Coordinates of C-alpha atoms and ligand atoms in Angstrom, one line a residue:
M1202 CA 24.2 -63.2 -80.7
S1203 CA 24.7 -59.8 -79.3
I1204 CA 25.5 -56.8 -81.5
F1205 CA 26.9 -55.0 -78.5
L1206 CA 29.5 -57.8 -77.7
D1207 CA 30.1 -58.2 -81.5
C1208 CA 31.1 -54.6 -81.7
I1209 CA 33.4 -54.8 -78.7
Q1210 CA 35.0 -57.9 -80.1
K1211 CA 35.5 -56.1 -83.4
K1212 CA 33.3 -58.5 -85.4
K1213 CA 31.4 -57.1 -88.4
I1214 CA 28.2 -55.2 -87.5
N1215 CA 25.8 -53.4 -89.7
R1216 CA 24.7 -50.6 -87.3
P1217 CA 26.0 -49.2 -84.0
P1218 CA 24.7 -50.9 -80.9
I1219 CA 22.8 -48.5 -78.6
W1220 CA 22.3 -48.1 -74.9
L1221 CA 22.2 -45.0 -72.7
M1222 CA 23.9 -43.9 -69.5
R1223 CA 21.2 -43.7 -66.8
Q1224 CA 18.7 -45.5 -69.1
A1225 CA 16.8 -46.6 -66.0
G1226 CA 16.0 -43.3 -64.3
R1227 CA 13.6 -40.5 -63.6
Y1228 CA 12.7 -39.6 -67.2
L1229 CA 10.6 -42.9 -67.1
S1230 CA 7.3 -42.9 -65.3
E1231 CA 7.7 -46.6 -64.6
Y1232 CA 11.0 -45.8 -62.8
R1233 CA 9.4 -43.1 -60.7
E1234 CA 6.6 -45.5 -59.8
T1235 CA 8.9 -48.3 -58.6
R1236 CA 11.2 -45.7 -56.9
K1237 CA 8.1 -44.5 -54.8
Q1238 CA 7.4 -48.1 -53.9
A1239 CA 11.0 -48.7 -52.7
G1240 CA 11.1 -45.7 -50.4
S1241 CA 14.6 -44.1 -50.6
F1242 CA 17.0 -44.4 -53.5
L1243 CA 19.3 -46.6 -51.4
D1244 CA 16.4 -48.9 -50.5
L1245 CA 15.8 -49.3 -54.3
C1246 CA 19.5 -50.1 -54.9
Y1247 CA 19.5 -52.8 -52.2
N1248 CA 16.1 -54.3 -53.1
S1249 CA 17.1 -57.0 -55.7
D1250 CA 13.5 -57.5 -56.9
L1251 CA 12.9 -53.8 -57.5
A1252 CA 16.4 -53.1 -58.8
T1253 CA 15.9 -56.0 -61.3
E1254 CA 12.6 -54.5 -62.3
V1255 CA 14.0 -51.0 -63.0
T1256 CA 17.0 -52.4 -64.9
L1257 CA 14.6 -54.2 -67.3
Q1258 CA 12.2 -51.3 -67.8
P1259 CA 14.2 -49.5 -70.5
I1260 CA 15.1 -52.8 -72.2
E1261 CA 11.4 -53.7 -72.5
K1262 CA 10.3 -50.3 -73.5
F1263 CA 13.0 -49.3 -76.1
G1264 CA 14.9 -52.5 -77.0
F1265 CA 18.4 -51.3 -76.0
D1266 CA 21.3 -53.6 -77.0
A1267 CA 22.7 -53.7 -73.5
A1268 CA 21.4 -53.5 -69.9
I1269 CA 23.2 -51.7 -67.0
L1270 CA 22.9 -53.0 -63.5
F1271 CA 20.8 -50.7 -61.4
A1272 CA 22.9 -49.6 -58.5
D1273 CA 25.1 -46.5 -57.8
I1274 CA 28.9 -45.9 -57.7
L1275 CA 28.6 -44.7 -54.1
L1276 CA 27.3 -48.0 -52.7
I1277 CA 30.9 -49.1 -52.2
L1278 CA 31.5 -46.2 -49.8
D1279 CA 28.4 -47.3 -47.9
A1280 CA 29.7 -50.9 -47.9
L1281 CA 33.1 -49.7 -46.7
G1282 CA 31.4 -48.3 -43.6
V1283 CA 31.0 -44.6 -44.5
K1284 CA 27.7 -42.9 -44.0
V1285 CA 26.1 -42.3 -47.4
E1286 CA 22.7 -40.6 -48.0
F1287 CA 20.8 -39.4 -51.0
I1288 CA 19.0 -36.2 -50.3
E1289 CA 15.8 -35.7 -52.4
G1290 CA 16.4 -33.0 -55.0
V1291 CA 20.0 -32.4 -53.9
G1292 CA 22.0 -35.5 -54.5
P1293 CA 24.5 -37.6 -52.5
K1294 CA 25.7 -36.6 -49.0
I1295 CA 28.6 -38.5 -47.4
E1296 CA 30.2 -38.0 -44.0
P1297 CA 33.7 -36.9 -45.1
V1298 CA 36.7 -39.1 -44.2
R1299 CA 40.0 -37.3 -44.1
K1300 CA 42.0 -38.2 -41.0
L1301 CA 44.5 -41.1 -41.1
E1302 CA 42.8 -42.5 -38.0
D1303 CA 39.4 -42.5 -39.7
I1304 CA 40.8 -43.9 -42.9
N1305 CA 42.3 -46.8 -40.9
N1306 CA 39.3 -47.4 -38.7
L1307 CA 36.4 -46.7 -41.0
L1308 CA 37.3 -48.2 -44.3
N1309 CA 37.1 -51.9 -44.1
V1310 CA 37.6 -53.8 -47.4
E1311 CA 37.0 -57.3 -45.9
N1312 CA 33.4 -56.5 -45.0
I1313 CA 32.1 -55.0 -48.2
H1314 CA 30.4 -58.2 -49.6
E1315 CA 28.0 -58.4 -46.8
K1316 CA 26.4 -55.0 -47.6
L1317 CA 26.7 -55.6 -51.3
G1318 CA 25.1 -59.0 -51.3
P1319 CA 21.8 -57.6 -52.7
V1320 CA 23.7 -56.1 -55.7
Y1321 CA 25.1 -59.5 -56.5
K1322 CA 21.7 -61.0 -56.2
T1323 CA 20.3 -58.4 -58.6
I1324 CA 22.9 -59.5 -61.1
T1325 CA 21.9 -63.2 -60.7
M1326 CA 18.2 -62.3 -61.2
L1327 CA 19.0 -60.2 -64.2
K1328 CA 21.0 -62.9 -65.9
S1329 CA 18.0 -65.2 -65.8
S1330 CA 15.5 -62.6 -66.9
L1331 CA 17.3 -60.6 -69.6
P1332 CA 16.8 -61.6 -73.3
K1333 CA 19.8 -63.7 -74.4
N1334 CA 21.0 -61.1 -76.8
V1335 CA 21.1 -58.3 -74.2
P1336 CA 24.4 -58.5 -72.2
L1337 CA 24.6 -57.0 -68.7
I1338 CA 27.0 -54.2 -67.9
G1339 CA 28.3 -54.2 -64.3
F1340 CA 30.1 -51.1 -63.1
A1341 CA 32.0 -49.2 -60.4
G1342 CA 33.2 -45.6 -59.9
A1343 CA 36.9 -45.0 -60.4
P1344 CA 39.0 -44.4 -57.3
W1345 CA 39.5 -40.7 -58.0
T1346 CA 35.8 -40.0 -58.4
L1347 CA 34.9 -42.0 -55.3
S1348 CA 37.6 -40.1 -53.4
T1349 CA 36.0 -36.8 -54.3
Y1350 CA 32.8 -37.9 -52.6
L1351 CA 34.6 -39.5 -49.7
I1352 CA 36.9 -36.5 -49.0
N1353 CA 34.5 -33.6 -49.8
G1354 CA 31.2 -35.2 -48.8
R1355 CA 29.4 -34.3 -52.0
G1356 CA 30.1 -33.5 -55.7
E1357 CA 31.8 -30.2 -56.1
A1358 CA 32.5 -28.2 -59.3
G1359 CA 36.3 -28.5 -60.0
S1360 CA 36.7 -30.9 -57.1
I1361 CA 38.8 -28.1 -55.4
T1362 CA 38.6 -29.5 -51.9
T1363 CA 39.8 -32.9 -52.9
K1364 CA 42.6 -31.5 -55.1
K1365 CA 43.8 -29.4 -52.2
F1366 CA 43.6 -32.4 -50.0
L1367 CA 45.7 -34.6 -52.3
L1368 CA 48.4 -31.9 -52.6
S1369 CA 48.5 -31.1 -48.9
N1370 CA 48.0 -34.7 -47.5
P1371 CA 49.7 -37.0 -50.0
A1372 CA 50.1 -39.9 -47.5
E1373 CA 46.4 -39.9 -46.5
F1374 CA 45.3 -39.5 -50.1
E1375 CA 47.4 -42.4 -51.3
K1376 CA 46.0 -44.6 -48.6
I1377 CA 42.5 -43.6 -49.6
I1378 CA 43.1 -44.3 -53.3
N1379 CA 44.7 -47.7 -52.5
I1380 CA 41.8 -48.8 -50.3
L1381 CA 39.3 -47.7 -52.9
T1382 CA 41.3 -49.5 -55.6
E1383 CA 41.4 -52.7 -53.6
A1384 CA 37.7 -52.5 -52.7
T1385 CA 36.7 -51.9 -56.3
I1386 CA 38.7 -54.9 -57.5
E1387 CA 36.9 -57.1 -54.9
Y1388 CA 33.5 -55.6 -55.8
L1389 CA 34.0 -56.1 -59.6
L1390 CA 35.3 -59.6 -59.3
M1391 CA 32.1 -60.5 -57.5
Q1392 CA 30.0 -58.8 -60.1
I1393 CA 31.7 -60.8 -62.8
K1394 CA 31.4 -64.0 -60.8
H1395 CA 27.6 -63.4 -60.5
G1396 CA 27.3 -62.9 -64.3
A1397 CA 28.2 -59.3 -65.4
D1398 CA 29.3 -59.6 -69.1
V1399 CA 31.0 -56.3 -69.4
I1400 CA 32.4 -53.8 -66.8
K1401 CA 32.3 -50.0 -67.1
I1402 CA 34.4 -47.7 -64.9
F1403 CA 33.0 -44.2 -64.4
D1404 CA 35.5 -41.5 -63.7
S1405 CA 33.0 -38.7 -63.7
W1406 CA 35.1 -36.1 -62.0
A1407 CA 38.4 -36.8 -63.9
G1408 CA 38.0 -33.5 -65.8
A1409 CA 38.8 -31.6 -62.6
L1410 CA 42.4 -32.9 -62.6
N1411 CA 45.2 -31.3 -64.4
A1412 CA 47.0 -33.5 -67.1
D1413 CA 49.7 -34.9 -64.7
M1414 CA 47.1 -35.7 -62.1
V1415 CA 44.9 -37.4 -64.7
L1416 CA 47.7 -39.9 -65.4
N1417 CA 48.5 -40.4 -61.7
Y1418 CA 45.0 -40.4 -60.1
S1419 CA 42.6 -41.3 -62.9
L1420 CA 44.4 -43.5 -65.3
K1421 CA 46.9 -45.3 -63.0
P1422 CA 44.4 -46.8 -60.5
I1423 CA 41.9 -47.7 -63.3
K1424 CA 44.7 -49.5 -65.1
R1425 CA 45.6 -51.4 -61.9
I1426 CA 41.9 -52.4 -61.4
V1427 CA 41.6 -53.6 -65.0
E1428 CA 44.9 -55.4 -65.1
T1429 CA 44.3 -57.2 -61.8
I1430 CA 40.8 -58.4 -62.9
K1431 CA 42.0 -59.5 -66.3
E1432 CA 44.6 -61.8 -64.8
K1433 CA 41.6 -63.7 -63.5
Y1434 CA 39.0 -62.9 -66.2
P1435 CA 41.0 -62.1 -69.4
N1436 CA 38.0 -62.1 -71.6
I1437 CA 35.8 -59.6 -69.7
P1438 CA 35.7 -56.4 -71.7
F1439 CA 36.1 -53.0 -69.9
I1440 CA 34.6 -49.7 -70.9
V1441 CA 36.5 -46.8 -69.3
F1442 CA 34.9 -43.4 -69.0
P1443 CA 37.4 -40.7 -67.9
R1444 CA 34.9 -37.8 -68.3
A1445 CA 36.1 -34.4 -69.6
V1446 CA 39.8 -35.2 -69.7
N1447 CA 40.3 -33.4 -73.0
T1448 CA 43.4 -34.5 -75.0
T1449 CA 44.6 -36.8 -72.2
Y1450 CA 42.1 -39.3 -73.7
S1451 CA 45.0 -40.2 -75.9
Y1452 CA 46.8 -41.8 -73.0
F1453 CA 43.8 -43.9 -72.2
S1454 CA 43.6 -45.1 -75.8
N1455 CA 47.2 -46.5 -75.5
I1456 CA 46.3 -48.9 -72.7
K1457 CA 45.8 -52.3 -74.2
E1458 CA 43.7 -53.7 -71.4
F1459 CA 41.0 -51.0 -71.9
D1460 CA 38.6 -52.4 -74.6
V1461 CA 36.3 -49.4 -75.1
L1462 CA 36.7 -45.7 -74.3
A1463 CA 33.5 -43.8 -73.5
I1464 CA 33.6 -40.3 -74.9
D1465 CA 32.0 -37.2 -73.3
Q1466 CA 30.2 -34.5 -75.4
F1467 CA 33.0 -31.9 -75.0
L1468 CA 35.5 -33.6 -77.3
D1469 CA 35.9 -32.6 -80.9
R1470 CA 34.5 -35.5 -82.8
D1471 CA 36.9 -35.1 -85.7
W1472 CA 39.8 -35.3 -83.3
V1473 CA 38.3 -38.5 -81.8
A1474 CA 37.8 -40.0 -85.2
R1475 CA 41.4 -39.2 -86.1
E1476 CA 43.3 -39.8 -82.9
I1477 CA 41.3 -42.3 -80.9
Q1478 CA 39.1 -44.5 -83.1
P1479 CA 42.0 -46.1 -85.0
K1480 CA 43.2 -47.4 -81.6
K1481 CA 40.0 -48.0 -79.6
I1482 CA 36.4 -48.8 -80.0
I1483 CA 34.6 -45.7 -78.7
Q1484 CA 31.2 -45.2 -77.1
G1485 CA 29.3 -41.9 -77.1
N1486 CA 28.9 -39.0 -77.4
L1487 CA 25.5 -37.3 -78.0
D1488 CA 25.0 -34.3 -75.7
P1489 CA 22.1 -35.4 -73.5
I1490 CA 20.4 -32.0 -73.8
F1491 CA 19.2 -33.0 -77.3
L1492 CA 16.8 -35.5 -75.8
T1493 CA 15.0 -32.6 -74.1
L1494 CA 14.4 -30.7 -77.4
E1495 CA 12.3 -31.1 -80.6
K1496 CA 12.7 -34.4 -82.5
D1497 CA 14.1 -32.8 -85.6
V1498 CA 16.8 -30.9 -83.6
L1499 CA 17.7 -34.3 -82.0
L1500 CA 17.8 -36.2 -85.3
M1501 CA 20.0 -33.5 -86.9
E1502 CA 22.6 -33.9 -84.1
L1503 CA 22.3 -37.7 -84.1
K1504 CA 23.2 -37.8 -87.8
K1505 CA 26.3 -35.6 -87.0
V1506 CA 27.4 -38.1 -84.4
I1507 CA 27.0 -41.1 -86.7
N1508 CA 28.7 -39.3 -89.6
S1509 CA 31.7 -38.4 -87.5
F1510 CA 32.2 -41.9 -86.1
K1511 CA 31.0 -44.2 -88.9
K1512 CA 34.4 -45.0 -90.4
H1513 CA 35.1 -47.3 -87.4
P1514 CA 32.8 -49.5 -85.3
F1515 CA 31.4 -47.6 -82.3
I1516 CA 28.7 -47.9 -79.6
F1517 CA 26.1 -45.2 -79.7
N1518 CA 25.4 -43.6 -76.3
L1519 CA 25.3 -40.1 -74.7
G1520 CA 28.2 -38.0 -73.5
H1521 CA 26.8 -38.2 -70.0
G1522 CA 23.7 -39.6 -68.3
I1523 CA 20.2 -39.0 -69.6
T1524 CA 18.5 -36.2 -67.7
P1525 CA 15.1 -36.4 -65.9
D1526 CA 13.6 -33.9 -68.4
A1527 CA 14.5 -36.1 -71.5
K1528 CA 11.4 -36.8 -73.7
V1529 CA 10.5 -40.5 -73.8
D1530 CA 9.3 -40.1 -77.4
N1531 CA 12.7 -38.8 -78.3
V1532 CA 14.4 -41.9 -76.9
K1533 CA 12.0 -44.0 -78.9
S1534 CA 12.7 -42.2 -82.1
M1535 CA 16.5 -42.3 -81.5
V1536 CA 16.5 -46.0 -81.0
E1537 CA 14.4 -46.6 -84.1
Y1538 CA 16.7 -44.4 -86.1
I1539 CA 19.8 -46.2 -85.0
K1540 CA 18.2 -49.6 -85.5
E1541 CA 17.4 -48.8 -89.1
I1542 CA 21.0 -47.8 -90.0
D1543 CA 22.6 -50.3 -92.4
F1544 CA 26.3 -49.7 -93.1
R1545 CA 26.4 -52.5 -95.7
Ligands
CP3_275 O1 20.7 -46.7 -65.5 C1 21.8 -46.7 -65.1 O2 22.7 -45.9 -65.6 C2 22.3 -47.6 -63.9 C3 22.3 -47.0 -62.6 C4 23.3 -45.9 -62.2 C5 22.9 -44.9 -61.4 N1 24.0 -44.1 -61.1 C6 21.5 -44.7 -60.8 C7 21.1 -43.4 -60.2 C8 24.6 -45.7 -62.5 C9 25.5 -46.5 -63.5 C10 25.0 -44.5 -61.8 C11 26.4 -44.0 -61.8 C12 26.8 -42.8 -61.0 N2 26.3 -42.4 -59.8 C13 27.8 -41.9 -61.4 C14 28.7 -42.0 -62.6 C15 28.0 -41.6 -63.8 C16 27.7 -40.1 -63.9 O3 26.5 -39.7 -63.9 O4 28.7 -39.3 -63.9 C17 27.8 -40.9 -60.4 C18 28.7 -39.7 -60.3 C19 26.8 -41.3 -59.4 C20 26.6 -40.6 -58.1 C21 25.2 -40.1 -58.1 N3 24.1 -40.8 -58.0 C22 24.8 -38.7 -58.1 C23 25.7 -37.5 -58.2 C24 23.4 -38.7 -58.0 C25 22.5 -37.5 -57.9 C26 22.4 -36.7 -59.1 C27 21.2 -37.2 -59.9 O5 21.4 -37.4 -61.1 O6 20.2 -37.2 -59.3 C28 23.0 -40.1 -58.0 C29 21.6 -40.6 -57.9 C30 21.1 -41.6 -58.9 N4 21.8 -42.6 -59.3 C31 19.8 -41.6 -59.6 C32 19.8 -42.7 -60.4 C33 18.7 -43.3 -61.3 C34 18.7 -40.7 -59.4 C35 18.2 -40.9 -58.0 C36 16.7 -40.9 -57.8 O7 15.9 -41.8 -58.3 O8 16.3 -40.0 -57.1

């Protein structure tokens, strides 16, 4: 019924399923229009009608094989009681939380569902409006990535502030990671309860960690989240995206509860085909820059991705989110190309 779920469940498929990270976003004029109507980015995330509308836009326009809930990984910080803003043209801005006192007073796991109610409602609405063969991906940020925003207040190259914090304030850091892990479990359980078919966990800043830290602060909390949720929902597939963790991807491929590993554009594809694909279904890894270039340049790269990964089933996607300057015609050509593949 769904080529995306068939791929994850290792059933036979004749072409890779395709969807794109940030497929609902600023490269689409329809999105920019709805976004204007909503007011701020957060208003859009919490408006179930409009969030449903923007989730559906790329499905209707391109025929992707999966939809991803329109929301943001930082909503959970907002729901925990932290001040979160999205500054036009700059990005997220969070009031940093670092002191034990603030951690204890500010972060309140029990109350998150009240604020996140509209997100659950969006999921319900999407489940009744999506075509039956298009599953819905729910998602959350990994505790490490959320902690970088919580502790530093914004994204930072190398996450230096948060790394220094974790090494200098281990008790506070551990408390923060535990709260974020608990809150994420609660949040994802509710997304599944409302109808999310697959869950993706984004650890976008995992690449800032050294290898030991990747295991302790990226892999370990993600594993706890997935294991806890699978006790209740053993059949919900998880896509895990530890971005830019280099060869420590191997450790992620050894975790049986992770169903799919999303692969960034920095990894050597031959290494992935050799070391990771025999153990895990992968998703990725076209560099999003190719969607901003000429069609023939894009198609050349696209063929390289397919040739590298085609010995095993894989989900076609980008190595990171699509950028606002991506060309809509390129996305169309790419989906057409993928849908015409026939491995038989
Ligand atoms: O289509 C989809 O992918 C679903 C919705 C989605 C968004 N953000 C919408 C969004 C998802 C899954 C995310 C995840 C997310 N958000 C991540 C993890 C993935 C990644 O990109 O690494 C991160 C780190 C964030 C935090 C975040 N949100 C940042 C750093 C920014 C600003 C940078 C930017 O790209 O503008 C956002 C804003 C954001 N989230 C936009 C969208 C469509 C653009 C906001 C706008 O309309 O102005």
